[in-house]
Amino acid sequence: MTNKNIYKLLFLIAVPLFSACDDLFEPALENKRSIEAMWEEPSYAQGILANAYVLLPYQGAPNSDLATDDAVTNDFSNNYLRIATGSWAADNDPLSQWQNRYNAIQYINIMIENCDKVKWANTPVLNRMFRDHFMGESYALRALQMFYLLRAHAGYTNDGQLMGVQIHLNSEGASSDFNQPRATFKACVDQIISDLDSALVLLPYEDGDVASDNDVPAKYASQGGTMGEYNRAFGNHLRGKINGKVAGALRAQVALLAASPAYNADSGMSWAQAADYAAVVLDHIDGIGGIDTNGWKWFDNHEEIDNLKAGVDPKEIVWRASRGSNNDLESNNYPPSLYGSGRVNPTQNLVDAFPMANGYPITDANSGYNADNPYADRDPRLAAYILLNESTIGSAGSTITTGVYGTNRDALNRESGSSTRTGYYLRKLLRSDINLDPSNSTTQNHYLARIRYTEIFLAYAEAANEAWGPTGRGTHGYSAYDVIKALRARAGVGAGNGDAYLESIKGNQDKMRELIRNERRLELCFENHRFYDLRRWKVDLSKLNEAAHGMEIDKNSAGTLTYKVLPKVEIRDFKEYMYYGPIPFSETRKWTNLEQNKGW
């Protein structure tokens, strides 16, 4: 749907399907809703902004990971498999954010333009409270939508300029000039940061009821605002919507992208600024002291998930979607013997990235790694995130044999389209207590984690290491080293030796960079980060094209398991220009001022 069509549809939001025979082809006048109708009808105004929430870009399935060295899929018609194997094009881009993000921005701009005209309440102070909340939400949501546009479509054009996307700060109508050029990457970053700064002025850090008139913020109390009024505009019933905490985390995400090697030459963002923005969020939870000890397995913390109150965030979560009872992820990713489709198959590449429990990489002579028993004494996150051969999952605790000696469809390459291609199945994101048997299927509570504190900690660690070195702290109370030590410790890595490997590299910025990037890979695997991380880091093209590996496990006549790495489960085919995504081909054909990125 184009922006022009959205504008037209806004006039028909409340049109019933049929109102009378005469209205069959021409809606009755009383059913044509103008923008001005929102001025006297706050619920109509909120409905316009609600469309921006409907169009949020977050995905619950690990789709983009399938186009990285972390995973492949057994669905050979999958669009992300096609991306990874050479079919990514400007007219075939499943990663495109162009249409939905601009659609959302259209709704947001209508709200921003009209928010001051809406009669939100009968008293001036309550009217201001409501106005501030909805205006703050609008600025933050516009920044969010622009961030996802920028990440997907920014790039260098043929004349060597780093360009962003079109900046739309006004709603568009039938008479608007849609043939607009792209703004520079820096201008886009500046606009996003400006919107987030505006949101942070208007929004509470977290929505929630106050207990007395004395707790009402001074800017409203000075105008006579009461507890009851404040709770109507900012209270518990608004939890789950975008707030100051989310706006701060978004600012940290934008800054990290802009400071990264693929963009920092022309972004105007320094590593120190990126670290500072992340620290603002982390300082609200007492920095390192606020790390959730169980945050690394947030998706399967049954008791915590099942007892969540509406709009309340677990300690690990900055922002989440509403909780729902389903088995969608499990249906797609449980092994076939448990009635799943086994879609996401983690690679041997990712398995090898998990260190030993003592903290050493498996390639280090001090690790104790044994290729004949490769899963013994490994980082506990390996077994928590990846379903290994002879591991158990499901409500009945079924053992899954992925080795070729297995007797059912779970075995490696046993059945095209359902069995694993790599010798591994997904465990992360899945509830381990679901039964998919059609005769007795069950569901369990899940929620989509939009932003986790772990991501912000890792953003700080990456930026702080680049700005001040592994142990430098800038103006903050913790360093990159401190963050990485804490994150590894909570998973039990290096517990028996004081994390000797980390201690051995804490004076080396290059080795710390490598470790931080690897920790980000492990902690955020299957959460749709790695595809973009590899590109913003501007890793060598050979890394983007690293073939996906697997593991063939067999059993010899003595009953001993044998392990053979499969080096070319899937060959990747990315070109040099694919560090940056394309502008949609259809858009460049329509608008002469819309310049394509180089190579596309």
Coordinates of C-alpha atoms in Angstrom, one line a residue:
M1 CA 0.0 0.0 0.0
T2 CA 1.4 3.4 -0.9
N3 CA 1.5 6.5 1.3
K4 CA -1.1 8.0 -1.0
N5 CA -3.5 5.1 -0.5
I6 CA -3.0 5.3 3.3
Y7 CA -4.0 8.9 3.3
K8 CA -7.2 8.1 1.4
L9 CA -8.0 5.1 3.6
L10 CA -7.9 7.3 6.7
F11 CA -11.1 8.9 5.6
L12 CA -12.8 5.6 5.5
I13 CA -11.6 4.1 8.8
A14 CA -15.1 3.8 10.3
V15 CA -17.0 3.1 7.1
P16 CA -19.3 0.1 7.6
L17 CA -19.4 -2.5 4.9
F18 CA -23.0 -1.8 4.1
S19 CA -25.1 1.0 5.5
A20 CA -27.9 1.2 3.0
C21 CA -28.5 0.2 -0.6
D22 CA -27.7 3.7 -1.8
D23 CA -24.4 3.5 0.0
L24 CA -23.3 0.3 -1.8
F25 CA -20.9 2.1 -4.1
E26 CA -20.8 5.6 -2.5
P27 CA -20.4 5.7 1.3
A28 CA -23.0 7.9 3.1
L29 CA -21.7 11.4 4.1
E30 CA -22.0 10.6 7.8
N31 CA -19.5 7.7 7.3
K32 CA -16.8 9.7 5.6
R33 CA -14.2 10.4 8.3
S34 CA -12.0 13.5 7.9
I35 CA -8.7 14.1 9.6
E36 CA -10.4 16.9 11.5
A37 CA -12.7 14.3 13.2
M38 CA -9.8 13.3 15.4
W39 CA -9.8 16.7 17.0
E40 CA -13.0 16.0 18.9
E41 CA -12.7 12.2 19.1
P42 CA -9.6 11.1 21.0
S43 CA -10.3 7.4 20.4
Y44 CA -10.1 8.1 16.7
A45 CA -6.8 9.9 17.1
Q46 CA -5.4 7.0 19.1
G47 CA -6.5 4.6 16.4
I48 CA -4.4 6.5 13.8
L49 CA -1.3 6.1 16.0
A50 CA -2.2 2.5 16.7
N51 CA -1.4 1.7 13.1
A52 CA 2.2 2.5 13.8
Y53 CA 2.2 -0.1 16.5
V54 CA 0.6 -2.7 14.1
L55 CA 3.4 -2.0 11.7
L56 CA 6.3 -2.5 14.2
P57 CA 9.2 -4.3 12.4
Y58 CA 10.0 -6.9 15.0
Q59 CA 10.1 -10.6 14.0
G60 CA 9.7 -13.6 16.3
A61 CA 11.2 -16.1 13.9
P62 CA 15.0 -16.1 13.2
N63 CA 14.5 -15.4 9.5
S64 CA 17.6 -13.3 8.7
D65 CA 19.9 -15.7 10.6
L66 CA 19.2 -18.2 7.8
A67 CA 21.3 -16.0 5.5
T68 CA 24.3 -16.0 7.8
D69 CA 26.9 -18.5 9.0
D70 CA 24.7 -19.3 12.0
A71 CA 22.0 -21.3 10.3
V72 CA 20.4 -22.9 7.2
T73 CA 16.9 -24.1 6.6
N74 CA 15.4 -27.3 5.3
D75 CA 12.8 -25.3 3.4
F76 CA 14.3 -24.9 0.0
S77 CA 11.7 -22.3 -1.1
N78 CA 12.7 -20.0 1.8
N79 CA 13.4 -16.4 0.7
Y80 CA 16.4 -16.0 3.1
L81 CA 18.0 -19.2 1.7
R82 CA 17.6 -17.6 -1.7
I83 CA 19.3 -14.4 -0.5
A84 CA 22.2 -16.4 0.9
T85 CA 22.7 -18.4 -2.3
G86 CA 22.8 -15.6 -4.8
S87 CA 19.3 -14.4 -5.5
W88 CA 19.3 -11.2 -3.5
A89 CA 18.3 -8.4 -5.8
A90 CA 16.7 -4.9 -5.8
D91 CA 13.5 -6.5 -7.1
N92 CA 13.7 -9.5 -4.8
D93 CA 14.5 -8.3 -1.3
P94 CA 12.7 -10.0 1.6
L95 CA 14.7 -7.8 3.9
S96 CA 13.2 -4.6 2.5
Q97 CA 11.7 -2.2 5.0
W98 CA 10.7 0.5 2.6
Q99 CA 6.9 0.1 2.3
N100 CA 5.9 -0.8 5.8
R101 CA 8.2 1.7 7.5
Y102 CA 7.0 4.6 5.4
N103 CA 3.4 3.5 5.8
A104 CA 3.9 3.7 9.6
I105 CA 5.6 7.1 9.3
Q106 CA 2.6 8.4 7.4
Y107 CA 0.3 7.6 10.3
I108 CA 2.8 9.0 12.8
N109 CA 3.2 12.3 11.0
I110 CA -0.6 12.7 10.9
M111 CA -0.6 12.3 14.7
I112 CA 2.3 14.8 15.2
E113 CA 0.6 17.4 13.0
N114 CA -2.8 17.1 14.8
C115 CA -1.9 16.1 18.3
D116 CA -2.1 19.6 19.6
K117 CA -5.6 20.1 18.1
V118 CA -7.1 17.0 19.7
K119 CA -9.3 17.6 22.7
W120 CA -7.8 14.9 24.9
A121 CA -9.5 15.9 28.2
N122 CA -11.7 18.6 29.7
T123 CA -9.0 20.0 32.1
P124 CA -5.9 21.8 30.7
V125 CA -3.4 19.9 32.8
L126 CA -4.8 16.5 31.9
N127 CA -5.1 17.6 28.3
R128 CA -1.4 18.4 28.4
M129 CA -0.5 15.1 29.9
F130 CA -2.3 13.1 27.2
R131 CA -0.8 15.4 24.6
D132 CA 2.7 14.8 25.9
H133 CA 2.3 11.1 26.0
F134 CA 1.0 10.7 22.5
M135 CA 3.4 13.2 21.0
G136 CA 6.3 11.5 22.8
E137 CA 5.2 8.1 21.5
S138 CA 5.0 9.5 18.0
Y139 CA 8.5 10.9 18.0
A140 CA 9.9 7.6 19.4
L141 CA 8.0 5.5 16.9
R142 CA 9.1 7.7 14.0
A143 CA 12.7 7.2 15.1
L144 CA 12.2 3.5 15.4
Q145 CA 10.7 3.2 11.9
M146 CA 13.5 5.3 10.4
F147 CA 16.2 3.3 12.1
Y148 CA 14.9 0.1 10.5
L149 CA 14.8 1.9 7.1
L150 CA 18.3 3.1 7.5
R151 CA 19.7 -0.3 8.5
A152 CA 18.1 -2.0 5.5
H153 CA 18.6 0.6 2.8
A154 CA 21.5 3.0 3.6
G155 CA 24.6 2.7 1.4
Y156 CA 27.1 4.3 -0.8
T157 CA 25.9 5.6 -4.2
N158 CA 27.9 5.6 -7.4
D159 CA 29.3 9.1 -6.6
G160 CA 30.8 7.8 -3.4
Q161 CA 28.4 9.4 -0.9
L162 CA 27.0 7.5 2.0
M163 CA 23.3 8.1 1.7
G164 CA 20.4 7.2 4.0
V165 CA 16.7 7.3 3.1
Q166 CA 14.1 9.9 2.4
I167 CA 13.2 11.9 5.5
H168 CA 9.5 12.4 5.8
L169 CA 8.5 14.8 8.5
N170 CA 5.1 15.7 7.1
S171 CA 2.1 13.6 6.1
E172 CA 1.5 13.2 2.4
G173 CA -1.6 13.6 0.3
A174 CA -2.7 13.3 -3.3
S175 CA -0.9 16.5 -4.2
S176 CA 2.4 15.8 -2.5
D177 CA 5.6 15.6 -4.4
F178 CA 6.8 12.0 -4.0
N179 CA 9.9 12.4 -6.2
Q180 CA 12.2 13.2 -3.3
P181 CA 15.9 12.5 -3.0
R182 CA 17.5 10.5 -0.2
A183 CA 19.1 12.4 2.6
T184 CA 22.6 11.7 3.7
F185 CA 23.2 9.0 6.2
K186 CA 24.4 11.6 8.7
A187 CA 21.2 13.6 8.2
C188 CA 19.1 10.6 8.9
V189 CA 21.0 9.7 12.0
D190 CA 20.8 13.3 13.3
Q191 CA 17.0 13.3 12.6
I192 CA 16.5 9.9 14.5
I193 CA 18.5 11.1 17.5
S194 CA 16.6 14.4 17.5
D195 CA 13.3 12.6 17.5
L196 CA 14.4 10.3 20.3
D197 CA 15.7 13.3 22.3
S198 CA 12.2 14.9 21.9
A199 CA 10.6 11.7 23.0
L200 CA 12.8 11.5 26.1
V201 CA 11.6 15.0 27.2
L202 CA 8.0 14.1 26.9
L203 CA 7.7 10.4 28.0
P204 CA 8.2 9.0 31.5
Y205 CA 11.1 6.6 31.7
E206 CA 8.5 3.9 32.5
D207 CA 4.7 4.2 32.5
G208 CA 3.1 3.3 35.8
D209 CA 0.7 4.6 38.5
V210 CA 1.9 7.0 41.2
A211 CA 0.8 6.6 44.7
S212 CA 0.0 10.2 45.7
D213 CA -0.2 13.7 44.4
N214 CA 3.3 14.3 45.8
D215 CA 4.6 11.8 43.2
V216 CA 3.3 13.7 40.2
P217 CA 6.2 15.2 38.2
A218 CA 6.8 18.9 38.9
K219 CA 5.9 20.1 35.4
Y220 CA 2.4 18.8 35.9
A221 CA 2.0 19.3 39.7
S222 CA 2.8 23.0 39.2
Q223 CA -0.3 23.3 37.0
G224 CA -2.5 21.5 39.6
G225 CA -2.1 18.0 38.2
T226 CA -3.3 15.2 40.5
M227 CA -2.4 11.6 41.1
G228 CA -5.7 10.5 39.4
E229 CA -5.0 12.6 36.3
Y230 CA -1.4 11.5 36.0
N231 CA -2.4 7.8 36.3
R232 CA -5.0 8.3 33.5
A233 CA -2.3 9.7 31.2
F234 CA 0.8 7.7 32.2
G235 CA -0.5 4.9 34.5
N236 CA -0.3 1.1 34.6
H237 CA -2.8 0.7 31.7
L238 CA -0.2 2.1 29.3
R239 CA 2.5 -0.3 30.1
G240 CA 3.8 -2.1 27.1
K241 CA 3.7 1.0 24.9
I242 CA 6.9 2.8 23.9
N243 CA 8.4 4.8 26.8
G244 CA 11.6 6.6 27.8
K245 CA 13.4 3.4 28.5
V246 CA 12.7 2.1 25.0
A247 CA 13.6 5.5 23.4
G248 CA 17.0 5.4 25.2
A249 CA 17.7 1.8 24.1
L250 CA 16.8 2.8 20.5
R251 CA 19.2 5.7 20.7
A252 CA 21.9 3.3 21.7
Q253 CA 21.1 1.0 18.8
V254 CA 21.2 3.8 16.3
A255 CA 24.5 5.1 17.7
L256 CA 26.1 1.7 17.5
L257 CA 25.2 1.3 13.9
A258 CA 26.4 4.8 13.0
A259 CA 29.7 4.3 14.8
S260 CA 30.4 1.0 13.1
P261 CA 33.1 0.5 10.4
A262 CA 30.7 0.4 7.5
Y263 CA 29.3 3.9 8.4
N264 CA 31.5 5.8 10.8
A265 CA 33.6 7.6 8.2
D266 CA 30.6 9.7 7.2
S267 CA 28.1 9.4 10.1
G268 CA 29.5 11.9 12.6
M269 CA 29.0 9.4 15.4
S270 CA 32.0 8.4 17.6
W271 CA 32.5 5.2 19.5
A272 CA 32.6 7.2 22.7
Q273 CA 29.1 8.7 21.9
A274 CA 27.8 5.2 21.3
A275 CA 29.1 4.0 24.6
D276 CA 27.7 7.0 26.4
Y277 CA 24.2 6.4 24.9
A278 CA 24.2 2.8 26.0
A279 CA 25.4 3.7 29.4
V280 CA 22.5 6.0 30.0
V281 CA 20.2 3.0 29.7
L282 CA 22.4 0.7 31.8
D283 CA 22.9 3.2 34.6
H284 CA 19.1 3.1 35.2
I285 CA 19.6 -0.6 36.3
D286 CA 22.8 0.0 38.3
G287 CA 25.1 -1.0 35.4
I288 CA 26.7 -4.4 35.9
G289 CA 24.7 -4.9 39.1
G290 CA 21.5 -4.9 37.0
I291 CA 22.4 -8.0 34.9
D292 CA 19.7 -10.6 35.1
T293 CA 21.4 -13.8 36.2
N294 CA 18.9 -15.9 34.3
G295 CA 18.7 -13.5 31.3
W296 CA 20.6 -15.8 29.0
K297 CA 17.7 -18.3 28.9
W298 CA 14.8 -15.8 29.2
F299 CA 12.8 -17.6 26.5
D300 CA 12.5 -20.8 28.6
N301 CA 12.1 -19.4 32.1
H302 CA 8.7 -21.1 32.5
E303 CA 7.7 -19.7 35.9
E304 CA 8.7 -16.2 35.1
I305 CA 6.9 -16.2 31.7
D306 CA 3.7 -17.9 33.1
N307 CA 3.4 -15.4 36.0
L308 CA 4.1 -12.2 34.0
K309 CA 1.6 -9.4 34.7
A310 CA 0.2 -7.4 31.8
G311 CA 2.7 -4.9 30.6
V312 CA 5.4 -5.8 33.2
D313 CA 8.9 -6.4 31.8
P314 CA 11.1 -9.2 33.2
K315 CA 14.5 -8.0 34.5
E316 CA 16.2 -9.0 31.2
I317 CA 13.8 -7.1 29.0
V318 CA 13.8 -3.5 27.9
W319 CA 10.7 -3.9 25.7
R320 CA 8.5 -6.9 24.8
A321 CA 5.3 -7.7 22.9
S322 CA 2.3 -9.0 24.7
R323 CA 2.4 -12.5 26.1
G324 CA 0.4 -15.1 24.2
S325 CA -0.2 -18.8 24.4
N326 CA 0.7 -20.7 21.3
N327 CA 3.1 -23.3 19.8
D328 CA 4.0 -21.6 16.5
L329 CA 7.8 -21.5 17.0
E330 CA 7.8 -25.1 18.2
S331 CA 5.6 -26.3 15.3
N332 CA 8.1 -24.8 12.9
N333 CA 11.3 -25.9 14.7
Y334 CA 10.7 -29.0 16.8
P335 CA 12.3 -32.1 15.3
P336 CA 10.0 -34.1 13.0
S337 CA 9.6 -37.0 15.4
L338 CA 7.9 -34.5 17.7
Y339 CA 5.6 -33.3 14.9
G340 CA 7.7 -30.2 14.1
S341 CA 9.1 -29.1 10.8
G342 CA 12.7 -28.7 12.0
R343 CA 13.0 -25.5 9.9
V344 CA 16.0 -23.7 11.4
N345 CA 19.2 -25.8 11.5
P346 CA 22.1 -24.3 13.4
T347 CA 25.5 -24.7 11.7
Q348 CA 28.7 -26.3 12.8
N349 CA 30.2 -22.8 12.4
L350 CA 28.1 -21.5 15.2
V351 CA 28.6 -24.6 17.4
D352 CA 32.4 -24.1 17.0
A353 CA 32.0 -20.5 18.2
F354 CA 30.9 -21.6 21.7
P355 CA 34.0 -21.8 23.9
M356 CA 34.7 -24.5 26.4
A357 CA 33.3 -24.2 29.9
N358 CA 36.7 -22.9 31.1
G359 CA 36.3 -20.0 28.8
Y360 CA 39.0 -20.8 26.2
P361 CA 38.0 -21.0 22.5
I362 CA 38.1 -24.6 21.2
T363 CA 41.0 -23.6 19.0
D364 CA 43.2 -22.7 22.0
A365 CA 45.7 -25.2 23.2
N366 CA 44.5 -24.5 26.8
S367 CA 40.9 -25.4 26.1
G368 CA 41.0 -29.1 26.5
Y369 CA 38.7 -29.6 23.5
N370 CA 38.4 -33.1 22.3
A371 CA 37.2 -33.5 18.7
D372 CA 36.1 -37.1 19.5
N373 CA 33.8 -35.9 22.2
P374 CA 33.1 -32.4 20.9
Y375 CA 30.1 -31.4 23.2
A376 CA 31.8 -32.3 26.5
D377 CA 32.6 -29.5 28.9
R378 CA 31.4 -26.8 26.6
D379 CA 29.9 -23.4 27.4
P380 CA 26.4 -24.1 28.9
R381 CA 24.8 -21.8 26.4
L382 CA 25.6 -24.3 23.6
A383 CA 23.2 -26.9 24.9
A384 CA 20.7 -24.2 25.9
Y385 CA 20.5 -22.7 22.4
I386 CA 21.1 -25.7 20.1
L387 CA 19.5 -29.1 20.2
L388 CA 22.5 -31.5 20.1
N389 CA 22.6 -35.1 19.2
E390 CA 20.9 -37.3 21.9
S391 CA 19.6 -34.2 23.7
T392 CA 16.0 -34.1 25.0
I393 CA 13.2 -31.7 24.4
G394 CA 9.4 -31.6 24.5
S395 CA 6.9 -32.2 27.3
A396 CA 7.8 -35.9 27.5
G397 CA 11.5 -35.2 27.5
S398 CA 12.1 -37.1 24.2
T399 CA 15.6 -38.0 23.1
I400 CA 16.5 -36.6 19.7
T401 CA 19.0 -38.5 17.6
T402 CA 20.4 -36.4 14.8
G403 CA 23.2 -38.9 14.0
V404 CA 22.9 -40.9 10.8
Y405 CA 22.5 -44.0 13.0
G406 CA 19.2 -42.7 14.1
T407 CA 16.1 -44.7 13.3
N408 CA 13.6 -41.9 12.5
R409 CA 13.2 -38.7 10.6
D410 CA 15.3 -36.7 13.1
A411 CA 18.5 -38.1 11.6
L412 CA 20.7 -36.0 9.4
N413 CA 19.3 -35.6 5.9
R414 CA 16.9 -38.5 6.4
E415 CA 14.0 -36.7 4.8
S416 CA 14.2 -33.6 2.6
G417 CA 12.1 -30.8 3.9
S418 CA 11.8 -31.9 7.5
S419 CA 15.1 -33.4 8.7
T420 CA 18.1 -31.4 9.8
R421 CA 20.7 -30.6 7.1
T422 CA 23.5 -29.8 9.6
G423 CA 23.0 -32.4 12.4
Y424 CA 21.4 -29.8 14.7
Y425 CA 18.0 -28.4 15.5
L426 CA 17.0 -25.1 17.1
R427 CA 16.4 -24.9 20.9
K428 CA 16.6 -21.2 21.6
L429 CA 13.3 -19.3 21.6
L430 CA 11.4 -22.6 22.1
R431 CA 9.5 -23.7 25.2
S432 CA 10.8 -27.1 26.1
D433 CA 7.5 -28.2 27.6
I434 CA 5.2 -28.3 24.6
N435 CA 3.5 -31.4 23.1
L436 CA 2.7 -31.1 19.3
D437 CA 1.1 -34.5 19.0
P438 CA -2.2 -33.8 17.1
S439 CA -4.1 -36.1 19.4
N440 CA -3.0 -34.2 22.5
S441 CA -1.3 -31.0 21.5
T442 CA -0.5 -28.2 24.0
T443 CA 0.4 -24.6 24.0
Q444 CA 2.5 -22.5 26.4
N445 CA 3.0 -18.8 27.0
H446 CA 5.6 -16.9 25.0
Y447 CA 6.5 -13.3 24.4
L448 CA 8.6 -11.6 21.7
A449 CA 11.6 -9.8 23.2
R450 CA 11.9 -6.7 21.1
I451 CA 15.0 -5.3 23.0
R452 CA 16.9 -7.1 25.7
Y453 CA 19.3 -5.5 28.2
T454 CA 21.9 -8.0 27.1
E455 CA 22.0 -6.3 23.7
I456 CA 22.5 -2.9 25.3
F457 CA 25.3 -4.3 27.5
L458 CA 27.0 -5.8 24.4
A459 CA 26.6 -2.5 22.5
Y460 CA 28.3 -0.7 25.4
A461 CA 31.1 -3.3 25.5
E462 CA 31.8 -3.0 21.8
A463 CA 31.8 0.8 21.8
A464 CA 33.7 1.2 25.0
N465 CA 36.4 -1.1 23.9
E466 CA 36.8 0.9 20.6
A467 CA 36.7 4.2 22.5
W468 CA 38.8 3.5 25.6
G469 CA 40.3 0.0 25.3
P470 CA 39.2 -3.1 27.2
T471 CA 39.5 -1.7 30.7
G472 CA 38.8 1.9 30.0
R473 CA 35.6 3.3 31.5
G474 CA 35.2 6.8 30.1
T475 CA 33.0 8.6 32.6
H476 CA 31.2 5.4 33.6
G477 CA 31.6 2.9 36.4
Y478 CA 32.3 -0.2 34.2
S479 CA 34.4 -1.2 31.2
A480 CA 34.0 -3.5 28.2
Y481 CA 36.0 -6.1 30.2
D482 CA 33.6 -5.8 33.2
V483 CA 30.6 -6.3 31.0
I484 CA 32.0 -9.4 29.2
K485 CA 33.2 -10.9 32.4
A486 CA 29.7 -10.5 33.9
L487 CA 27.9 -11.9 30.9
R488 CA 30.1 -14.9 30.7
A489 CA 30.0 -15.5 34.4
R490 CA 26.2 -15.6 34.6
A491 CA 26.2 -18.5 32.0
G492 CA 28.9 -20.4 34.0
V493 CA 31.8 -19.7 31.6
G494 CA 35.2 -19.6 33.3
A495 CA 33.7 -20.3 36.7
G496 CA 36.4 -22.7 37.7
N497 CA 39.4 -20.7 36.7
G498 CA 38.4 -17.0 37.1
D499 CA 37.9 -16.9 33.3
A500 CA 41.6 -17.2 32.6
Y501 CA 41.2 -16.6 28.9
L502 CA 39.5 -13.3 29.4
E503 CA 42.2 -12.3 31.9
S504 CA 44.9 -13.2 29.4
I505 CA 43.5 -10.8 26.7
K506 CA 42.1 -7.9 28.8
G507 CA 45.1 -5.7 27.8
N508 CA 44.7 -6.4 24.0
Q509 CA 42.1 -4.3 22.2
D510 CA 42.1 -6.4 19.1
K511 CA 41.6 -9.7 20.9
M512 CA 38.9 -8.1 23.1
R513 CA 37.1 -6.9 20.0
E514 CA 37.2 -10.5 18.6
L515 CA 35.8 -11.8 21.9
I516 CA 33.1 -9.1 22.2
R517 CA 31.9 -9.9 18.7
N518 CA 31.8 -13.6 19.4
E519 CA 29.9 -13.0 22.7
R520 CA 27.4 -10.9 20.7
R521 CA 27.1 -13.8 18.2
L522 CA 26.4 -16.3 21.0
E523 CA 24.1 -14.2 23.2
L524 CA 22.0 -12.8 20.4
C525 CA 22.0 -15.8 18.1
F526 CA 18.6 -16.4 16.3
E527 CA 17.4 -13.0 17.2
N528 CA 17.9 -11.4 13.8
H529 CA 21.1 -9.5 14.6
R530 CA 24.0 -11.3 12.9
F531 CA 23.0 -10.5 9.3
Y532 CA 23.4 -6.8 10.1
D533 CA 26.3 -7.1 12.5
L534 CA 28.5 -8.8 9.9
R535 CA 27.8 -5.9 7.5
R536 CA 28.2 -3.0 9.9
W537 CA 31.5 -4.5 11.0
K538 CA 32.5 -4.7 7.3
V539 CA 34.0 -8.1 7.8
D540 CA 36.0 -9.6 4.9
L541 CA 33.8 -10.8 2.0
S542 CA 35.2 -14.3 2.6
K543 CA 33.5 -14.2 5.9
L544 CA 30.1 -13.3 4.4
N545 CA 30.7 -16.2 1.9
E546 CA 31.9 -18.7 4.5
A547 CA 30.1 -22.0 3.6
A548 CA 27.7 -23.4 6.2
H549 CA 29.1 -26.5 7.8
G550 CA 27.4 -29.5 9.5
M551 CA 28.2 -32.5 11.6
E552 CA 27.7 -36.1 10.6
I553 CA 27.6 -38.4 13.6
D554 CA 27.7 -42.2 13.3
K555 CA 28.2 -45.1 15.5
N556 CA 30.9 -47.8 14.8
S557 CA 30.7 -51.5 15.5
A558 CA 32.0 -50.9 19.1
G559 CA 29.1 -48.5 19.8
T560 CA 31.4 -45.5 19.8
L561 CA 30.2 -42.3 18.3
T562 CA 32.3 -40.9 15.5
Y563 CA 32.2 -37.2 14.2
K564 CA 32.8 -35.9 10.7
V565 CA 32.5 -32.3 9.8
L566 CA 30.4 -31.7 6.6
P567 CA 32.2 -28.7 5.1
K568 CA 29.7 -27.5 2.4
V569 CA 26.2 -27.9 3.6
E570 CA 25.4 -24.7 1.8
I571 CA 27.5 -22.4 -0.3
R572 CA 27.0 -18.7 0.1
D573 CA 27.1 -16.2 -2.7
F574 CA 27.3 -12.5 -1.6
K575 CA 28.9 -9.8 -3.7
E576 CA 31.1 -6.9 -2.5
Y577 CA 28.2 -4.4 -2.8
M578 CA 26.0 -6.4 -0.6
Y579 CA 27.3 -4.9 2.6
Y580 CA 24.5 -2.5 2.0
G581 CA 21.0 -3.3 1.0
P582 CA 19.2 -2.0 -2.1
I583 CA 16.6 0.7 -2.6
P584 CA 13.5 -1.2 -4.0
F585 CA 13.8 -1.4 -7.8
S586 CA 10.1 -0.5 -8.2
E587 CA 10.7 2.8 -6.3
T588 CA 13.8 3.8 -8.4
R589 CA 11.8 3.2 -11.5
K590 CA 9.0 5.5 -10.3
W591 CA 11.1 8.4 -9.0
T592 CA 14.0 9.9 -10.9
N593 CA 15.4 11.6 -7.8
L594 CA 15.7 8.4 -5.9
E595 CA 19.3 7.1 -6.4
Q596 CA 20.1 3.5 -6.0
N597 CA 23.1 2.1 -4.0
K598 CA 26.2 1.2 -5.9
G599 CA 26.1 -2.3 -7.4
W600 CA 22.3 -2.8 -7.3

